[in-house]
CSV table of C-alpha atoms and ligand atoms in Angstrom, one decimal:
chain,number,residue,atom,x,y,z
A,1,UNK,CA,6.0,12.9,-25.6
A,2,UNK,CA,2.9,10.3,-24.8
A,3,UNK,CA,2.5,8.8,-21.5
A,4,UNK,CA,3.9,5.5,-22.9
A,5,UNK,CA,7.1,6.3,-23.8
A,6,UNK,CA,10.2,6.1,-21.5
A,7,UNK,CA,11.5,8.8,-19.3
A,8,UNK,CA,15.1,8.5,-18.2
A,9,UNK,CA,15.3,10.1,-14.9
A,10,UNK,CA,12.3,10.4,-13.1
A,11,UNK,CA,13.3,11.6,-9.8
A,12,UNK,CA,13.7,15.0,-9.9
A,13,UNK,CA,10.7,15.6,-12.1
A,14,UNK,CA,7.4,17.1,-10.0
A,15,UNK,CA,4.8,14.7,-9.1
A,16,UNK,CA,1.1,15.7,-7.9
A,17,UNK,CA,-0.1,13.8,-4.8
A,18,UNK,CA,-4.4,14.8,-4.7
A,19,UNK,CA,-5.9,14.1,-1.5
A,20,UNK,CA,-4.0,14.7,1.5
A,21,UNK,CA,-5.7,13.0,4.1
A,22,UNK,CA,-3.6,9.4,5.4
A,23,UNK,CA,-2.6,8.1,2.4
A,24,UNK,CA,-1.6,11.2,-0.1
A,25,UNK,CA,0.3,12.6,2.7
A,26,UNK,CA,2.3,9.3,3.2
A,27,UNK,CA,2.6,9.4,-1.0
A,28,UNK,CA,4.1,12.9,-0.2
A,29,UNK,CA,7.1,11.3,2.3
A,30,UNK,CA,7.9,8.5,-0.2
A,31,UNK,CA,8.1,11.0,-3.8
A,32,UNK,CA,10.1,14.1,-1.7
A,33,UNK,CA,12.2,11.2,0.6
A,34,UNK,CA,13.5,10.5,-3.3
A,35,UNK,CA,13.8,14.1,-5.0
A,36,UNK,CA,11.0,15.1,-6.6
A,37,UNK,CA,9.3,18.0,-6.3
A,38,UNK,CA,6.0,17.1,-4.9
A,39,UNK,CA,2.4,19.5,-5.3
A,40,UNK,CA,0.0,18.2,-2.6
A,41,UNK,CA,-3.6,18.8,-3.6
A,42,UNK,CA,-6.9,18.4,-1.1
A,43,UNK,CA,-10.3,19.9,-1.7
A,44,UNK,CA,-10.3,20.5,2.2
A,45,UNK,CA,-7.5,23.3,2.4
A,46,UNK,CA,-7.0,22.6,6.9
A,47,UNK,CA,-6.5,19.0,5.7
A,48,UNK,CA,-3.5,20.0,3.1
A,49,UNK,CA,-2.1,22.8,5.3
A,50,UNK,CA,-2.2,20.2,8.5
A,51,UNK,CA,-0.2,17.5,6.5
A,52,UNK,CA,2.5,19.2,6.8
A,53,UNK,CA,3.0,19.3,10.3
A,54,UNK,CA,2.5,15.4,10.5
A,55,UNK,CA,4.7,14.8,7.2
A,56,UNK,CA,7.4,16.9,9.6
A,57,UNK,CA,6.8,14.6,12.6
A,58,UNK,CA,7.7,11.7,10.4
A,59,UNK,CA,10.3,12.6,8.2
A,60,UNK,CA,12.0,13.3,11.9
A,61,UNK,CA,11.5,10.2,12.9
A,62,UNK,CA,12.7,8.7,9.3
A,63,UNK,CA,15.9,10.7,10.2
A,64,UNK,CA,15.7,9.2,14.0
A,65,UNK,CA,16.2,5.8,12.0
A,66,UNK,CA,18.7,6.3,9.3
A,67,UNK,CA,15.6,6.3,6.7
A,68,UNK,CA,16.3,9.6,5.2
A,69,UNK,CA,19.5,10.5,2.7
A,70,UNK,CA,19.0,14.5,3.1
A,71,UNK,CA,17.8,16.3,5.9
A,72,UNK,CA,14.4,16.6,6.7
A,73,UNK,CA,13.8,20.4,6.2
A,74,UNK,CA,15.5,19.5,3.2
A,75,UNK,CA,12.7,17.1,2.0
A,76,UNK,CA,10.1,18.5,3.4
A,77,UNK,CA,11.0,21.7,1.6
A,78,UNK,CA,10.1,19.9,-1.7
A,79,UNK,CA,6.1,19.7,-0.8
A,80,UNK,CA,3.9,22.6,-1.8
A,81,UNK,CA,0.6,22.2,-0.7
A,82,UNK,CA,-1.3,23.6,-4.0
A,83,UNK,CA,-5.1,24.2,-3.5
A,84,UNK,CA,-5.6,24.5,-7.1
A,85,UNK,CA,-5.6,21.4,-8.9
A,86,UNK,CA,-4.7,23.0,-12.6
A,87,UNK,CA,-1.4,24.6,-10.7
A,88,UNK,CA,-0.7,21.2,-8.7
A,89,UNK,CA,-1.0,19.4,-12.0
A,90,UNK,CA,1.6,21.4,-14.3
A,91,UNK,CA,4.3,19.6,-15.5
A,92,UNK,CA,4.2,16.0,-13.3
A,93,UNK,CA,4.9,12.8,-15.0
A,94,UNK,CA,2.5,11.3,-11.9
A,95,UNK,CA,-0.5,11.4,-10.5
A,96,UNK,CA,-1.2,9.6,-7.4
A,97,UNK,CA,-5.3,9.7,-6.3
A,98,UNK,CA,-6.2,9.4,-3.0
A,99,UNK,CA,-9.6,10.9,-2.5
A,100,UNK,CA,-12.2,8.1,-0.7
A,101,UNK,CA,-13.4,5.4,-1.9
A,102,UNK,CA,-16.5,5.4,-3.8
A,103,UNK,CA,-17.2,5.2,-7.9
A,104,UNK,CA,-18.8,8.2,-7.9
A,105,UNK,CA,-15.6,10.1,-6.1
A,106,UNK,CA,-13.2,8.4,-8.3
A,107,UNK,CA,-15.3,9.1,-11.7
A,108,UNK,CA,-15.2,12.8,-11.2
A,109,UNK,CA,-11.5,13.6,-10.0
A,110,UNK,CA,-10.7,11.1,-12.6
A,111,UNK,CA,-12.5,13.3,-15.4
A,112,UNK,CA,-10.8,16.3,-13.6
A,113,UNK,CA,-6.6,15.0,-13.7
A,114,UNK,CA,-7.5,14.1,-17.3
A,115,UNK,CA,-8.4,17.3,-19.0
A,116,UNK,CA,-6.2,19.1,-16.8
A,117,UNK,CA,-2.7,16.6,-16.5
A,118,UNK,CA,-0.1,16.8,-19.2
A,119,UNK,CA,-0.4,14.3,-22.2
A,120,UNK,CA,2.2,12.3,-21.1
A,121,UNK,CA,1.6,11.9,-17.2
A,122,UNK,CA,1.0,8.4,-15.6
A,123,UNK,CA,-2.7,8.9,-13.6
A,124,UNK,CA,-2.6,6.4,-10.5
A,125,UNK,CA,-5.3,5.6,-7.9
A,126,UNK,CA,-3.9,4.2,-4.6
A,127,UNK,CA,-7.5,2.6,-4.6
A,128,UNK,CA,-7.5,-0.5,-2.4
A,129,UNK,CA,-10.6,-2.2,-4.0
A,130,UNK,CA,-11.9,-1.0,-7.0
A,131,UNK,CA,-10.2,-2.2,-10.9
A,132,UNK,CA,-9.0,1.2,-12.5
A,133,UNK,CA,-12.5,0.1,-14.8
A,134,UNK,CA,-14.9,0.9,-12.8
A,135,UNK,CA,-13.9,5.0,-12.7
A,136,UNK,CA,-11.9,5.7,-15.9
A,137,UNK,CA,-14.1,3.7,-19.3
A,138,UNK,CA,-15.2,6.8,-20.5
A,139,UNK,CA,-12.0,9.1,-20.3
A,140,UNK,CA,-10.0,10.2,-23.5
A,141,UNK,CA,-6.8,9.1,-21.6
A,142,UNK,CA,-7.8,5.6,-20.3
A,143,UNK,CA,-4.9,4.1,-21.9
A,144,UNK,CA,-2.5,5.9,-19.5
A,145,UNK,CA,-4.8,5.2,-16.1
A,146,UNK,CA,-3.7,2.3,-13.9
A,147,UNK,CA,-4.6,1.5,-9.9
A,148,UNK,CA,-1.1,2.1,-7.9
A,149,UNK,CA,-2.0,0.7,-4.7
A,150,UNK,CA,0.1,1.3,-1.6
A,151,UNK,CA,0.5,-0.3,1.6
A,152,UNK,CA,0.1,1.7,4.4
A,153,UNK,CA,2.1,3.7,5.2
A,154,UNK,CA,4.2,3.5,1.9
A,155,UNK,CA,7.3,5.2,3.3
A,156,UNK,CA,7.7,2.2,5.4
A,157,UNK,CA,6.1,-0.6,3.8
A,158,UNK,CA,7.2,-0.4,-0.4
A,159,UNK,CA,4.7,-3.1,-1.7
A,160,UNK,CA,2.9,-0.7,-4.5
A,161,UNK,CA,0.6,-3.2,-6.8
A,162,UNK,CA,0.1,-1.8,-10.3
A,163,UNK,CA,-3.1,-3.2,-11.6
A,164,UNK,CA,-4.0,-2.3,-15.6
A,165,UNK,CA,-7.3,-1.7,-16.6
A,166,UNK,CA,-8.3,-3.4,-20.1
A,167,UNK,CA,-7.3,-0.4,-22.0
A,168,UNK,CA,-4.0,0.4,-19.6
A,169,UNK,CA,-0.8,1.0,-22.1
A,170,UNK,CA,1.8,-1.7,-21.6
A,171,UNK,CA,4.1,1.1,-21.6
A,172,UNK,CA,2.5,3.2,-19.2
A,173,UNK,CA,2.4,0.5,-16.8
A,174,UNK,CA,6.4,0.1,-17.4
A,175,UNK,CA,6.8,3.7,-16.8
A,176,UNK,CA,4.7,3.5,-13.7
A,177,UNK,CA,6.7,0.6,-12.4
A,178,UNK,CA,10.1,2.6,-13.5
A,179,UNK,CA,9.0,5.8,-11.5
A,180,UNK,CA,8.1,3.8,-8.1
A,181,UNK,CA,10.6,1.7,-8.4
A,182,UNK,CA,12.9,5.1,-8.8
A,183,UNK,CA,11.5,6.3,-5.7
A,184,UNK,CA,12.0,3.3,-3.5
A,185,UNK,CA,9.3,1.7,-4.0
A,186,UNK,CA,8.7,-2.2,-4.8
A,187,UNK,CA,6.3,-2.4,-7.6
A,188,UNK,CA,4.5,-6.0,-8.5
A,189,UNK,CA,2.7,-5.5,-11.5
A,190,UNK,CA,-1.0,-8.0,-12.3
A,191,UNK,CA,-1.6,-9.0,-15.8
A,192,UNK,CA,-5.1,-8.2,-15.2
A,193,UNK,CA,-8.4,-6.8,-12.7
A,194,UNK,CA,-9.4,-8.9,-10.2
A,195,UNK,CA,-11.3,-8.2,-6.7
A,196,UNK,CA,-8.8,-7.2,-3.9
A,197,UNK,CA,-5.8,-7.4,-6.0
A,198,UNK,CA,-2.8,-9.6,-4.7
A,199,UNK,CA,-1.7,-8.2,-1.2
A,200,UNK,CA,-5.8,-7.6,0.0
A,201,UNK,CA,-6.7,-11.2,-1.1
A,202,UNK,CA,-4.0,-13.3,0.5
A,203,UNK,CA,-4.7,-10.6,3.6
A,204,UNK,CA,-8.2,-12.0,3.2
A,205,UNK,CA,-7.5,-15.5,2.9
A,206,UNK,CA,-5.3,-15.3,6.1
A,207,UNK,CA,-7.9,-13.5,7.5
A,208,UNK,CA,-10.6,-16.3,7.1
A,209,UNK,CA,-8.4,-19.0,8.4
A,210,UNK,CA,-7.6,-16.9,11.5
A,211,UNK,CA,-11.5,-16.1,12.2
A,212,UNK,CA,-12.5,-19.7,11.2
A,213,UNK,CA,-9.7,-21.8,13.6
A,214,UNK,CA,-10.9,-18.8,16.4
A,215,UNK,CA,-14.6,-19.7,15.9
A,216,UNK,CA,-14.0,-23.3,16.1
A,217,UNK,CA,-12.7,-22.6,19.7
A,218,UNK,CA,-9.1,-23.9,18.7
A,219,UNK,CA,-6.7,-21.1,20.0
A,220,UNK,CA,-7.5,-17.4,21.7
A,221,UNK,CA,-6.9,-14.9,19.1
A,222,UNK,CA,-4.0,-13.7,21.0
A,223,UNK,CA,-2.5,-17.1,20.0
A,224,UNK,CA,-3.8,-17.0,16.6
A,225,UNK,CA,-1.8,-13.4,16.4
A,226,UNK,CA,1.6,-15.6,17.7
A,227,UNK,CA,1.4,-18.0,15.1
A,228,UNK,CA,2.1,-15.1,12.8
A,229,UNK,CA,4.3,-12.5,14.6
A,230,UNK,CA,6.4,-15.0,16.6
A,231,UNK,CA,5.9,-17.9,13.8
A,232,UNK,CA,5.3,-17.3,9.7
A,233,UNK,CA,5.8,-13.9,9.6
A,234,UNK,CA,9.4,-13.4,11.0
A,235,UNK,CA,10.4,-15.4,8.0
A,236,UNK,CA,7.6,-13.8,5.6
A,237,UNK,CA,9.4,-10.1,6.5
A,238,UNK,CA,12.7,-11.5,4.6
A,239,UNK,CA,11.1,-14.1,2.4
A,240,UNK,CA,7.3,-14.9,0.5
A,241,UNK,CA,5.5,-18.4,1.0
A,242,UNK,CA,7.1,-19.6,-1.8
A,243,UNK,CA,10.2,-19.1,-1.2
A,244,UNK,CA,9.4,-20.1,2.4
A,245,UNK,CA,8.8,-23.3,0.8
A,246,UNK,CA,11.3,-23.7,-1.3
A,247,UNK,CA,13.9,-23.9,1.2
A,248,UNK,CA,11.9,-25.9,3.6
A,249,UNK,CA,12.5,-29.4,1.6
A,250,UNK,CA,15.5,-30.4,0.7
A,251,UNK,CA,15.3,-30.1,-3.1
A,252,UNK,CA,12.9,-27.2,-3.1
A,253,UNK,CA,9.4,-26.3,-4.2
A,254,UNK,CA,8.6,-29.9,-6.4
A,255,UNK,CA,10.3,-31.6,-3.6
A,256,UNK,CA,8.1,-29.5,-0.4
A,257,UNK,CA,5.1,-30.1,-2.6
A,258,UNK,CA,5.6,-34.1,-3.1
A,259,UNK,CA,5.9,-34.1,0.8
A,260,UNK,CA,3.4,-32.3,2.4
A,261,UNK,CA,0.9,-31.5,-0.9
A,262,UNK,CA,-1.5,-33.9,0.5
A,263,UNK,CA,-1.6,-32.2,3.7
A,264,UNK,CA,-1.8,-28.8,2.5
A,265,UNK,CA,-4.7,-30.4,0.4
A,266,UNK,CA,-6.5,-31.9,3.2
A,267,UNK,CA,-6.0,-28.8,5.5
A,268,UNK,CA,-8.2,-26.7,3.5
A,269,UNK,CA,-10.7,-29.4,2.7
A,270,UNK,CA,-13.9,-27.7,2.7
A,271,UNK,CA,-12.7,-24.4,3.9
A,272,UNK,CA,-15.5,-21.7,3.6
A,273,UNK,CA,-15.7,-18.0,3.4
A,274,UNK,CA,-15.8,-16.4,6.9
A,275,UNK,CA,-18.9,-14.7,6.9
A,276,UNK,CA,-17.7,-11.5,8.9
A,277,UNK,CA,-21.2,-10.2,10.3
A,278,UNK,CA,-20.8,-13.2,12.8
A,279,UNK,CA,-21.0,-12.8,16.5
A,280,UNK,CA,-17.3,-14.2,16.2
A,281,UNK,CA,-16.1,-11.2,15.4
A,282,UNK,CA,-17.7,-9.5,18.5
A,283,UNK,CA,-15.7,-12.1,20.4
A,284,UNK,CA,-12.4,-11.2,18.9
A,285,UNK,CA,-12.9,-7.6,19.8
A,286,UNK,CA,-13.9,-8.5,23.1
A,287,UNK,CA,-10.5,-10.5,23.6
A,288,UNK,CA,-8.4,-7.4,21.8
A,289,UNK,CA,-10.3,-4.9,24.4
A,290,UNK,CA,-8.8,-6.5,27.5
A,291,UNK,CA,-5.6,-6.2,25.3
A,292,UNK,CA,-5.6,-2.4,24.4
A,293,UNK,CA,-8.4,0.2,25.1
A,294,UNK,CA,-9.5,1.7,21.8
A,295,UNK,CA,-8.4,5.2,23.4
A,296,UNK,CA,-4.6,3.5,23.0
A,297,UNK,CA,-5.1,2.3,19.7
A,298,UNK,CA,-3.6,5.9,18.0
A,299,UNK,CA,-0.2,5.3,20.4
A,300,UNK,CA,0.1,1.2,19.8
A,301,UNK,CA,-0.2,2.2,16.2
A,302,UNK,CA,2.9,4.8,16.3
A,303,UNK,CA,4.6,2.0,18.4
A,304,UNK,CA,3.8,-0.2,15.4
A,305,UNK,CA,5.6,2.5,12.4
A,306,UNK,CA,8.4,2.9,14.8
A,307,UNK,CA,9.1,-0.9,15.1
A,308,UNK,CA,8.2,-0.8,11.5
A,309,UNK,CA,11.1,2.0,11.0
A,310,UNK,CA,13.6,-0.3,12.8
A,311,UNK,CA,13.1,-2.9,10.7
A,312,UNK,CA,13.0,-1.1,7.8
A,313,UNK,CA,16.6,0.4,8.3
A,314,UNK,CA,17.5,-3.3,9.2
A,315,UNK,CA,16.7,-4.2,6.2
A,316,UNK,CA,18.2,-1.4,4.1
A,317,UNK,CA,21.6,-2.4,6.1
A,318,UNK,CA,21.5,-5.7,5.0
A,319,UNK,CA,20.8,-5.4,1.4
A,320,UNK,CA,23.7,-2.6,1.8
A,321,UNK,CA,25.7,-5.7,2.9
B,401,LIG,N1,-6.1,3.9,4.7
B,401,LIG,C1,-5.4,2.8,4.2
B,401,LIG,O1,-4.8,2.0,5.0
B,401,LIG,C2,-5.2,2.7,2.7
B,401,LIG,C3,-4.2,1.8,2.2
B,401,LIG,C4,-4.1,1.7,0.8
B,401,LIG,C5,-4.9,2.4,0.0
B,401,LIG,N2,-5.8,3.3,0.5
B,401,LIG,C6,-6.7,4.0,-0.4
B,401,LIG,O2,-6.2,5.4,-0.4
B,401,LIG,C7,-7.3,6.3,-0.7
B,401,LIG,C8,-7.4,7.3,0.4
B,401,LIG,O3,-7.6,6.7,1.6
B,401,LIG,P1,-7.2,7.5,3.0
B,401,LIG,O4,-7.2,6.4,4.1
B,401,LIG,O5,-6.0,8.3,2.8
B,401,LIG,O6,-8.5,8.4,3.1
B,401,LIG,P2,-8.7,9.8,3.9
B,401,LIG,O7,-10.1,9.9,4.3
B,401,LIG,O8,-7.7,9.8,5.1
B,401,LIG,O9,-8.3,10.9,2.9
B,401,LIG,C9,-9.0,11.3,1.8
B,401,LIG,C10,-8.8,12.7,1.5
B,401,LIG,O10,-9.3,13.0,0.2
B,401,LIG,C11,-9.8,14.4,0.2
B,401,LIG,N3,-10.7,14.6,-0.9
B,401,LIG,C12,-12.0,14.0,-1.0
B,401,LIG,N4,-12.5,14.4,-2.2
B,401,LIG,C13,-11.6,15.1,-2.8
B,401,LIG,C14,-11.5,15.7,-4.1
B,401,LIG,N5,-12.5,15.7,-5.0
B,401,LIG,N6,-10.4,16.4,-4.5
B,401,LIG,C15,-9.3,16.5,-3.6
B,401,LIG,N7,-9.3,15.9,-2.4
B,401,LIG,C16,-10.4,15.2,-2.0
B,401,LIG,C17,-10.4,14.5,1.6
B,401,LIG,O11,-10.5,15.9,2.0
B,401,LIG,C18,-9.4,13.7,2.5
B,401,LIG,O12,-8.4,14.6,3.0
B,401,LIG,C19,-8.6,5.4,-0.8
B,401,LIG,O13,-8.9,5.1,-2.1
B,401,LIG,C20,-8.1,4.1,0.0
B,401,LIG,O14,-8.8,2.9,-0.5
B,401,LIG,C21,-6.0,3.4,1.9
């Protein structure tokens, strides 16, 4: 079997998660959380070995939350942490990369999970910037290498964007989609490369608008933040923008568009990149500080994944319902 053709039940088929460090180890929660058998692979063997502690510590608070079908001995008994890559590579139908982020770093495991992956495995980078081009032209098995880039951390947030190279397999990119969507996961899939993908550019262009209307002394940033946690982004957990829009006019999107187009349009007028070496930036730290000490920022974060967890088995109740 090639890596384009179908598989029909890809959840209890081993998958190899290489590098362990944030990211792989979150991969790890989201591929044994569904049933596969998961080999976790990190050239640092303390990293691998500690993972599993922490991947503990959150699949009990998964199961504190209602996030977890089996128990979690029982899920965290299907990782093996597998310091040699040949052994953790025998048999999966996926990859997932998540070594750091340079060319260089990429190229090399790249060449590696190649020669050593069976024929017919998907090879995914959780990459967060660089097109699946720039680290896998020169490999034999380019047509079954694709970017399968998570949102952090993936066992709470599903978002996974599959982005093709030029020489990606239509049909591995299906079978990609088909195993994270098998696992839980809500695959979007791009037609083609570009810089930052889908979720880091509208991140970015957020982002700018946030700095710009801070720099021009129109709001604190701890107002800025309420604009999107007590304003767009309640609705933006259930709903995107455009469907946001769509039920914000009568007669939907046309209808939103014919009446508030123009301001849209004139909003953005001359809008300019945010040039993000700006003594701005400096200032919005400054405010942040006198919100939270950067020795709190580790404990505000687990106070984020817990609200995150809540929500999350919020929403699996309601689409139960
Ligand atoms: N941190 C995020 O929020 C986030 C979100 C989405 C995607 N990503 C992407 O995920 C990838 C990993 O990011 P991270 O934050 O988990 O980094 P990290 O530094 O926490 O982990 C990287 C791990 O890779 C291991 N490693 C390095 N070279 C290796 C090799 N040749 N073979 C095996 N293991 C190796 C390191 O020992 C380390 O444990 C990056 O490409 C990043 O862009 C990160």
């Amino acid at each position: 079997m090639s890596a384009s053709e179908a598989i029909p039940n890809p959840s209890n088929q081993p998958v190899a998660i290489v590098g362990a460090g944030l990211i792989g180890r979150a991969w790890a929660i989201v591929f044994a959380r569904a049933g596969h058998p998961v080999r976790l692979h990190d050239a640092d063997v303390g990293t691998m070995e500690a993972s599993l502690a922490y991947i503990d510590e959150r699949l009990q608070e998964l199961d504190g939350f209602g996030l977890l079908d089996d128990q979690p001995a029982v899920v965290l008994a299907r990782i093996r942490c597998e310091p040699d890559l040949a052994a953790a590579l025998k048999d999966v139908v996926i990859v997932q990369e998540n070594i750091r982020e340079t060319v260089e770093a990429k190229t090399a495991i790249f060449a590696q999970l190649d020669a050593l992956a069976p024929a017919d495995a998907v090879l995914a980078s959780s990459t967060s910037w660089l097109p699946a081009s720039t680290f896998t032209e020169q490999l034999p098995g380019r047509a079954r290498c694709l970017v399968g880039h998570p949102t952090n951390p993936p066992y709470l947030v599903p978002l996974v964007e599959l982005c093709p190279a030029p020489w990606t397999d239509p049909k591995v990119m299906a079978r990609a989609h088909a195993i994270y969507a098998a696992a839980g996961q809500t695959p979007v899939t791009l037609s083609r490369e570009i810089n930052g993908f889908l979720l880091n550019r509208v991140q970015a262009a957020v982002l700018n608008e946030c700095f710009t209307l801070f720099e021009q002394g129109l709001a604190s940033s701890e107002d800025i933040d309420k604009v999107l946690k007590d304003g767009l982004a309640l609705r933006w957990s259930f709903m995107g923008p455009f469907e946001t829009i769509d039920l914000n006019a009568p007669a939907g999107v046309k209808d939103y568009a014919m009446r508030y187009g123009p301001q849209n349009r004139a909003a953005m007028a001359g809008v300019q990149p945010f040039s993000w070496a700006d003594e701005t930036v400096g200032r919005v730290d400054g405010e942040r500080r006198k919100q939270l000490d950067v020795a709190e920022i580790g404990a505000r974060s687990a106070w984020r994944d817990r609200r995150l967890m809540a929500l999350a088995a919020h929403k699996r109740q309601a689409a139960a319902s």
